[in-house]
GROMACS .gro file of C-alpha atoms in nm:
model
  322
    1MET     CA    1   1.724   9.486 -15.933
    2ASN     CA    2   1.664   9.779 -16.166
    3ILE     CA    3   1.310   9.904 -16.100
    4PRO     CA    4   1.169  10.118 -16.383
    5SER     CA    5   1.037  10.462 -16.294
    6SER     CA    6   0.695  10.364 -16.430
    7MET     CA    7   0.672  10.093 -16.164
    8ARG     CA    8   0.769  10.335 -15.888
    9ASP     CA    9   0.499  10.570 -16.017
   10LEU     CA   10   0.248  10.284 -16.005
   11TYR     CA   11   0.320  10.221 -15.636
   12GLY     CA   12   0.334  10.589 -15.543
   13LYS     CA   13   0.402  10.644 -15.173
   14TYR     CA   14   0.431  10.270 -15.104
   15GLU     CA   15   0.735  10.043 -15.088
   16ILE     CA   16   0.710   9.773 -15.350
   17PRO     CA   17   0.670   9.447 -15.150
   18ASP     CA   18   0.973   9.218 -15.158
   19THR     CA   19   0.744   8.935 -15.271
   20ILE     CA   20   0.655   9.127 -15.587
   21LEU     CA   21   1.022   9.195 -15.664
   22LYS     CA   22   1.108   8.831 -15.598
   23MET     CA   23   0.831   8.720 -15.835
   24ILE     CA   24   0.980   8.941 -16.108
   25GLU     CA   25   1.326   8.793 -16.050
   26ARG     CA   26   1.184   8.442 -16.056
   27GLN     CA   27   1.010   8.505 -16.389
   28GLU     CA   28   1.319   8.665 -16.540
   29ARG     CA   29   1.546   8.372 -16.458
   30SER     CA   30   1.286   8.112 -16.558
   31GLN     CA   31   1.287   7.959 -16.904
   32ASP     CA   32   0.907   7.971 -16.890
   33SER     CA   33   0.793   8.331 -16.840
   34GLU     CA   34   0.442   8.208 -16.758
   35ASP     CA   35   0.556   8.060 -16.425
   36ILE     CA   36   0.229   8.033 -16.226
   37GLY     CA   37   0.031   8.250 -16.466
   38LEU     CA   38   0.069   8.585 -16.288
   39PHE     CA   39   0.246   8.849 -16.494
   40ILE     CA   40   0.374   9.128 -16.271
   41LEU     CA   41   0.288   9.480 -16.387
   42LYS     CA   42   0.554   9.749 -16.416
   43ASP     CA   43   0.327  10.040 -16.510
   44ASP     CA   44  -0.029  10.163 -16.460
   45ASP     CA   45  -0.179  10.086 -16.800
   46ARG     CA   46  -0.407   9.804 -16.678
   47ARG     CA   47  -0.654  10.028 -16.496
   48TYR     CA   48  -1.012   9.980 -16.613
   49MET     CA   49  -1.333  10.171 -16.533
   50SER     CA   50  -1.413   9.896 -16.283
   51THR     CA   51  -1.071   9.897 -16.113
   52PRO     CA   52  -1.129  10.055 -15.769
   53ILE     CA   53  -0.963  10.394 -15.756
   54ASP     CA   54  -0.802  10.310 -15.421
   55SER     CA   55  -0.618  10.010 -15.562
   56ILE     CA   56  -0.277   9.936 -15.712
   57PRO     CA   57  -0.286   9.674 -15.991
   58PHE     CA   58   0.013   9.442 -15.954
   59ALA     CA   59  -0.047   9.143 -16.181
   60THR     CA   60  -0.247   9.032 -16.483
   61ILE     CA   61  -0.330   8.690 -16.627
   62ARG     CA   62  -0.342   8.838 -16.981
   63VAL     CA   63  -0.697   8.718 -17.043
   64ASP     CA   64  -1.009   8.942 -17.062
   65GLY     CA   65  -0.835   9.222 -16.875
   66ILE     CA   66  -0.842   9.021 -16.551
   67HIS     CA   67  -0.595   9.161 -16.300
   68TYR     CA   68  -0.513   9.155 -15.930
   69ALA     CA   69  -0.461   9.462 -15.715
   70PHE     CA   70  -0.372   9.582 -15.369
   71LEU     CA   71  -0.661   9.762 -15.200
   72THR     CA   72  -0.521  10.062 -15.012
   73GLU     CA   73  -0.848  10.157 -14.836
   74PHE     CA   74  -0.811  10.510 -14.973
   75GLY     CA   75  -0.451  10.531 -14.852
   76ALA     CA   76  -0.520  10.407 -14.498
   77VAL     CA   77  -0.311  10.092 -14.550
   78GLU     CA   78   0.046  10.156 -14.435
   79ASP     CA   79   0.221   9.841 -14.564
   80LEU     CA   80   0.121   9.669 -14.888
   81ASN     CA   81   0.229   9.335 -14.745
   82GLU     CA   82  -0.081   9.365 -14.525
   83ALA     CA   83  -0.311   9.521 -14.786
   84PRO     CA   84  -0.620   9.328 -14.899
   85ILE     CA   85  -0.604   9.175 -15.247
   86ILE     CA   86  -0.884   9.196 -15.501
   87CYS     CA   87  -0.946   9.032 -15.837
   88VAL     CA   88  -1.086   9.264 -16.106
   89SER     CA   89  -1.264   9.099 -16.399
   90PRO     CA   90  -1.369   9.390 -16.624
   91MET     CA   91  -1.572   9.179 -16.867
   92ASP     CA   92  -1.785   9.017 -16.595
   93PHE     CA   93  -2.039   9.298 -16.571
   94GLY     CA   94  -2.202   9.326 -16.231
   95LEU     CA   95  -1.949   9.091 -16.073
   96GLU     CA   96  -1.628   9.271 -16.165
   97ILE     CA   97  -1.480   9.271 -15.814
   98ARG     CA   98  -1.395   8.962 -15.611
   99TYR     CA   99  -1.228   8.980 -15.272
  100ALA     CA  100  -0.921   8.758 -15.299
  101GLY     CA  101  -0.732   8.775 -14.970
  102ASN     CA  102  -0.666   8.973 -14.656
  103ASN     CA  103  -0.300   9.006 -14.753
  104LEU     CA  104  -0.060   8.910 -15.032
  105ALA     CA  105   0.063   8.583 -14.880
  106GLN     CA  106  -0.292   8.464 -14.815
  107PHE     CA  107  -0.394   8.547 -15.171
  108LEU     CA  108  -0.100   8.354 -15.315
  109GLU     CA  109  -0.189   8.048 -15.107
  110VAL     CA  110  -0.543   8.048 -15.245
  111TYR     CA  111  -0.426   8.127 -15.598
  112CYS     CA  112  -0.177   7.838 -15.597
  113ALA     CA  113  -0.452   7.601 -15.480
  114ASP     CA  114  -0.682   7.699 -15.768
  115ASP     CA  115  -0.680   8.030 -15.954
  116GLY     CA  116  -1.012   7.932 -16.112
  117ILE     CA  117  -1.195   8.014 -15.790
  118PHE     CA  118  -1.126   8.383 -15.859
  119ILE     CA  119  -1.194   8.409 -16.231
  120ASN     CA  120  -1.513   8.201 -16.244
  121HIS     CA  121  -1.847   8.261 -16.077
  122PHE     CA  122  -1.986   7.979 -15.861
  123GLU     CA  123  -2.330   7.971 -15.701
  124ASP     CA  124  -2.216   7.778 -15.395
  125GLU     CA  125  -1.967   7.520 -15.266
  126GLU     CA  126  -2.145   7.236 -15.443
  127ASP     CA  127  -2.116   7.421 -15.774
  128TYR     CA  128  -1.744   7.477 -15.713
  129ILE     CA  129  -1.681   7.111 -15.622
  130ARG     CA  130  -1.850   7.000 -15.945
  131TYR     CA  131  -1.619   7.235 -16.136
  132VAL     CA  132  -1.312   7.092 -15.959
  133GLN     CA  133  -1.413   6.733 -16.033
  134GLN     CA  134  -1.478   6.809 -16.399
  135ARG     CA  135  -1.152   7.000 -16.431
  136GLU     CA  136  -0.947   6.723 -16.271
  137GLU     CA  137  -1.102   6.466 -16.504
  138GLU     CA  138  -1.026   6.680 -16.810
  139GLU     CA  139  -0.667   6.734 -16.697
  140GLN     CA  140  -0.609   6.359 -16.712
  141GLN     CA  141  -0.748   6.315 -17.063
  142GLN     CA  142  -0.536   6.315 -17.376
  143PRO     CA  143  -0.684   6.556 -17.634
  144ASN     CA  144  -0.818   6.412 -17.957
  145GLU     CA  145  -0.671   6.528 -18.284
  146GLY     CA  146  -0.804   6.874 -18.366
  147ASP     CA  147  -0.903   6.946 -18.004
  148PHE     CA  148  -0.786   7.270 -17.846
  149LYS     CA  149  -0.744   7.103 -17.508
  150LEU     CA  150  -0.409   7.100 -17.331
  151PRO     CA  151  -0.237   6.762 -17.274
  152PRO     CA  152  -0.191   6.613 -16.923
  153GLU     CA  153   0.181   6.691 -16.946
  154TYR     CA  154   0.103   7.064 -16.939
  155PHE     CA  155  -0.087   7.032 -16.613
  156GLU     CA  156   0.189   6.822 -16.459
  157GLU     CA  157   0.443   7.088 -16.549
  158ARG     CA  158   0.218   7.361 -16.407
  159LYS     CA  159   0.176   7.164 -16.085
  160ALA     CA  160   0.554   7.136 -16.056
  161ARG     CA  161   0.591   7.513 -16.108
  162ILE     CA  162   0.333   7.583 -15.839
  163ASP     CA  163   0.501   7.345 -15.596
  164SER     CA  164   0.830   7.521 -15.664
  165PHE     CA  165   0.664   7.860 -15.613
  166ARG     CA  166   0.514   7.751 -15.280
  167ALA     CA  167   0.855   7.637 -15.162
  168ASP     CA  168   1.027   7.957 -15.275
  169PHE     CA  169   0.773   8.180 -15.096
  170GLN     CA  170   0.707   7.950 -14.798
  171LEU     CA  171   0.334   7.924 -14.864
  172LYS     CA  172   0.109   7.667 -14.702
  173LYS     CA  173  -0.068   7.421 -14.930
  174ILE     CA  174  -0.448   7.430 -14.936
  175GLU     CA  175  -0.631   7.130 -15.079
  176ARG     CA  176  -0.895   7.213 -15.337
  177SER     CA  177  -1.151   7.024 -15.129
  178GLN     CA  178  -1.104   7.281 -14.851
  179LEU     CA  179  -1.056   7.587 -15.068
  180TRP     CA  180  -1.417   7.709 -15.078
  181LYS     CA  181  -1.443   7.712 -14.698
  182GLU     CA  182  -1.102   7.881 -14.673
  183LEU     CA  183  -1.202   8.162 -14.908
  184GLU     CA  184  -1.543   8.205 -14.740
  185SER     CA  185  -1.364   8.241 -14.407
  186ILE     CA  186  -1.134   8.505 -14.555
  187ARG     CA  187  -1.429   8.701 -14.693
  188ALA     CA  188  -1.626   8.665 -14.369
  189LEU     CA  189  -1.340   8.827 -14.180
  190ARG     CA  190  -1.352   9.118 -14.423
  191ARG     CA  191  -1.726   9.159 -14.374
  192SER     CA  192  -1.688   9.154 -13.997
  193LYS     CA  193  -1.467   9.465 -14.017
  194MET     CA  194  -1.701   9.670 -14.236
  195ILE     CA  195  -1.898   9.959 -14.095
  196LEU     CA  196  -2.074  10.017 -14.427
  197GLU     CA  197  -2.162   9.777 -14.708
  198THR     CA  198  -2.118   9.861 -15.076
  199VAL     CA  199  -2.261   9.702 -15.387
  200ASN     CA  200  -1.922   9.564 -15.498
  201GLY     CA  201  -1.885   9.375 -15.168
  202LEU     CA  202  -1.569   9.558 -15.054
  203GLY     CA  203  -1.752   9.777 -14.804
  204VAL     CA  204  -1.593  10.053 -14.600
  205LEU     CA  205  -1.368   9.999 -14.298
  206PRO     CA  206  -1.349  10.239 -14.002
  207ILE     CA  207  -1.135  10.543 -14.072
  208ASP     CA  208  -1.096  10.636 -13.706
  209LYS     CA  209  -1.041  10.388 -13.421
  210GLN     CA  210  -1.344  10.526 -13.237
  211ASN     CA  211  -1.566  10.409 -13.525
  212GLU     CA  212  -1.476  10.040 -13.487
  213GLY     CA  213  -1.783   9.831 -13.419
  214VAL     CA  214  -2.022  10.123 -13.467
  215GLY     CA  215  -2.222   9.946 -13.737
  216GLU     CA  216  -2.386  10.047 -14.063
  217ASN     CA  217  -2.676  10.233 -13.900
  218SER     CA  218  -2.439  10.509 -13.789
  219HIS     CA  219  -2.356  10.585 -14.152
  220THR     CA  220  -2.571  10.626 -14.459
  221ARG     CA  221  -2.580  10.518 -14.823
  222LEU     CA  222  -2.734  10.700 -15.112
  223HIS     CA  223  -3.046  10.526 -15.242
  224TRP     CA  224  -2.975  10.426 -15.601
  225GLN     CA  225  -3.290  10.423 -15.814
  226SER     CA  226  -3.346  10.096 -15.997
  227ASP     CA  227  -3.601   9.961 -16.241
  228GLY     CA  228  -3.668   9.608 -16.131
  229GLY     CA  229  -3.309   9.537 -16.030
  230ASN     CA  230  -3.157   9.556 -16.377
  231SER     CA  231  -3.012   9.907 -16.371
  232ALA     CA  232  -2.931  10.194 -16.140
  233SER     CA  233  -2.926  10.570 -16.178
  234ASN     CA  234  -2.927  10.891 -15.980
  235GLU     CA  235  -2.940  11.265 -16.025
  236LEU     CA  236  -2.608  11.441 -15.996
  237ALA     CA  237  -2.770  11.716 -15.787
  238GLU     CA  238  -2.902  11.457 -15.542
  239ALA     CA  239  -2.559  11.295 -15.520
  240GLN     CA  240  -2.397  11.633 -15.450
  241LYS     CA  241  -2.647  11.702 -15.173
  242PHE     CA  242  -2.582  11.360 -15.018
  243VAL     CA  243  -2.204  11.396 -15.026
  244GLU     CA  244  -2.214  11.743 -14.871
  245ALA     CA  245  -2.388  11.610 -14.558
  246ALA     CA  246  -2.226  11.263 -14.541
  247SER     CA  247  -1.954  11.132 -14.310
  248LEU     CA  248  -1.619  11.051 -14.470
  249GLU     CA  249  -1.695  10.678 -14.449
  250SER     CA  250  -2.029  10.738 -14.622
  251ARG     CA  251  -1.854  10.938 -14.892
  252ILE     CA  252  -1.612  10.652 -14.954
  253GLY     CA  253  -1.904  10.411 -14.972
  254PHE     CA  254  -2.071  10.645 -15.220
  255VAL     CA  255  -1.758  10.645 -15.440
  256ARG     CA  256  -1.745  10.264 -15.439
  257ASP     CA  257  -2.113  10.239 -15.537
  258ALA     CA  258  -2.094  10.514 -15.801
  259GLN     CA  259  -1.793  10.347 -15.963
  260GLN     CA  260  -1.967  10.008 -15.959
  261TYR     CA  261  -2.266  10.167 -16.132
  262TYR     CA  262  -2.035  10.333 -16.391
  263MET     CA  263  -2.166  10.679 -16.304
  264PHE     CA  264  -1.824  10.825 -16.382
  265GLN     CA  265  -1.861  10.746 -16.750
  266CYS     CA  266  -2.044  11.078 -16.752
  267ILE     CA  267  -1.788  11.357 -16.769
  268GLU     CA  268  -1.992  11.584 -16.540
  269TRP     CA  269  -1.999  11.319 -16.267
  270ARG     CA  270  -1.632  11.241 -16.322
  271ASN     CA  271  -1.508  11.600 -16.306
  272TRP     CA  272  -1.716  11.668 -15.997
  273MET     CA  273  -1.583  11.358 -15.820
  274ILE     CA  274  -1.222  11.437 -15.907
  275GLU     CA  275  -1.268  11.780 -15.748
  276GLN     CA  276  -1.426  11.624 -15.439
  277LEU     CA  277  -1.151  11.366 -15.397
  278VAL     CA  278  -0.888  11.637 -15.403
  279LEU     CA  279  -1.085  11.837 -15.144
  280TRP     CA  280  -1.102  11.530 -14.919
  281GLY     CA  281  -0.725  11.484 -14.946
  282TYR     CA  282  -0.733  11.189 -15.189
  283GLU     CA  283  -0.513  11.321 -15.469
  284THR     CA  284  -0.387  10.973 -15.563
  285GLU     CA  285  -0.740  10.840 -15.598
  286ALA     CA  286  -0.835  11.146 -15.805
  287LYS     CA  287  -0.544  11.070 -16.039
  288ASN     CA  288  -0.649  10.705 -16.060
  289LEU     CA  289  -1.001  10.807 -16.156
  290GLN     CA  290  -0.858  11.014 -16.439
  291LEU     CA  291  -0.642  10.720 -16.552
  292SER     CA  292  -0.950  10.498 -16.562
  293TYR     CA  293  -1.120  10.728 -16.812
  294PRO     CA  294  -0.883  10.863 -17.080
  295THR     CA  295  -1.038  11.200 -17.162
  296GLU     CA  296  -0.997  11.170 -17.536
  297GLN     CA  297  -1.237  10.872 -17.536
  298TYR     CA  298  -1.528  11.059 -17.381
  299MET     CA  299  -1.725  11.367 -17.482
  300PRO     CA  300  -1.950  11.582 -17.260
  301VAL     CA  301  -2.312  11.470 -17.270
  302THR     CA  302  -2.632  11.666 -17.225
  303ASP     CA  303  -2.773  11.736 -16.880
  304THR     CA  304  -3.055  11.492 -16.953
  305LEU     CA  305  -2.824  11.206 -17.040
  306SER     CA  306  -2.589  11.283 -16.753
  307THR     CA  307  -2.849  11.180 -16.498
  308TYR     CA  308  -2.902  10.831 -16.638
  309ILE     CA  309  -2.591  10.614 -16.666
  310TYR     CA  310  -2.680  10.247 -16.648
  311LEU     CA  311  -2.509   9.926 -16.537
  312GLU     CA  312  -2.670   9.588 -16.590
  313TRP     CA  313  -2.675   9.412 -16.254
  314SER     CA  314  -2.879   9.157 -16.064
  315SER     CA  315  -2.979   9.224 -15.706
  316SER     CA  316  -2.946   8.851 -15.634
  317ASP     CA  317  -2.579   8.865 -15.731
  318GLU     CA  318  -2.479   9.141 -15.490
  319GLY     CA  319  -2.403   8.897 -15.212
  320GLU     CA  320  -2.179   8.690 -15.438
  321ASN     CA  321  -1.961   8.985 -15.540
  322LYS     CA  322  -1.736   8.979 -15.236
   0.00000   0.00000   0.00000
């Protein structure tokens, strides 16, 4: 197929996975471009401030900026077929990032079972099961005149498309009743590999083999000042001092936290971090940070304002943002 140069630029050093190309071909030959509701991206214009800078967005659902991306672990991933998948929900402040699969095939299996498990926030399995029961009941009901609900025929057609998609891509079927446990198992495996936690739940994996199993105590995180758990801030000078003495894993953890707290909205923080990323050998991530903040939309702020950039967040939600 003819791959546009913008798509090759999006993927950079990586081969575009055959699954992604096959999904494009499937959509192009289908009479219904919606297919399973994933619209494959062919350029890098879906990157938001909350999109991790070490990720490659590959699909959108065309609602609220929600998109899915490959997580490259700051370029450490060698094959995107084995790269973790994340869901980015830019409008869901404080819970923008959800871990969606340890690889592309695993993500698609969960997505085909119920995409709602990624784009909605559930307190626990019981909360999710209630949602499933309510959704299944509503899918069987004919809408009343004037309702904006979709008819049962729509859901039957969608189910047929998903069954066809599973067959085309040889994906296992997961029952909704088992989906919560399946996704929790996927996320638990991710957590077991982390040597450092981060506020967005992605954490940091070992960069060198000798670091495997070392544990969080061997690395450090910058203490982010908070006022009762509703906001976070830090002095740029303190951050610079931390980064100068930190291990590379700790620096990566710092970048994840700083991005989650929207510190890079401040042009002084952003310019400093772009310089640091280049020095650490992460030119692609530096470029992605620039793409996340079009310069014409932001003006330099005073030194006083630059030390207090706030994100509304709840400390009780940190564990859910995995």
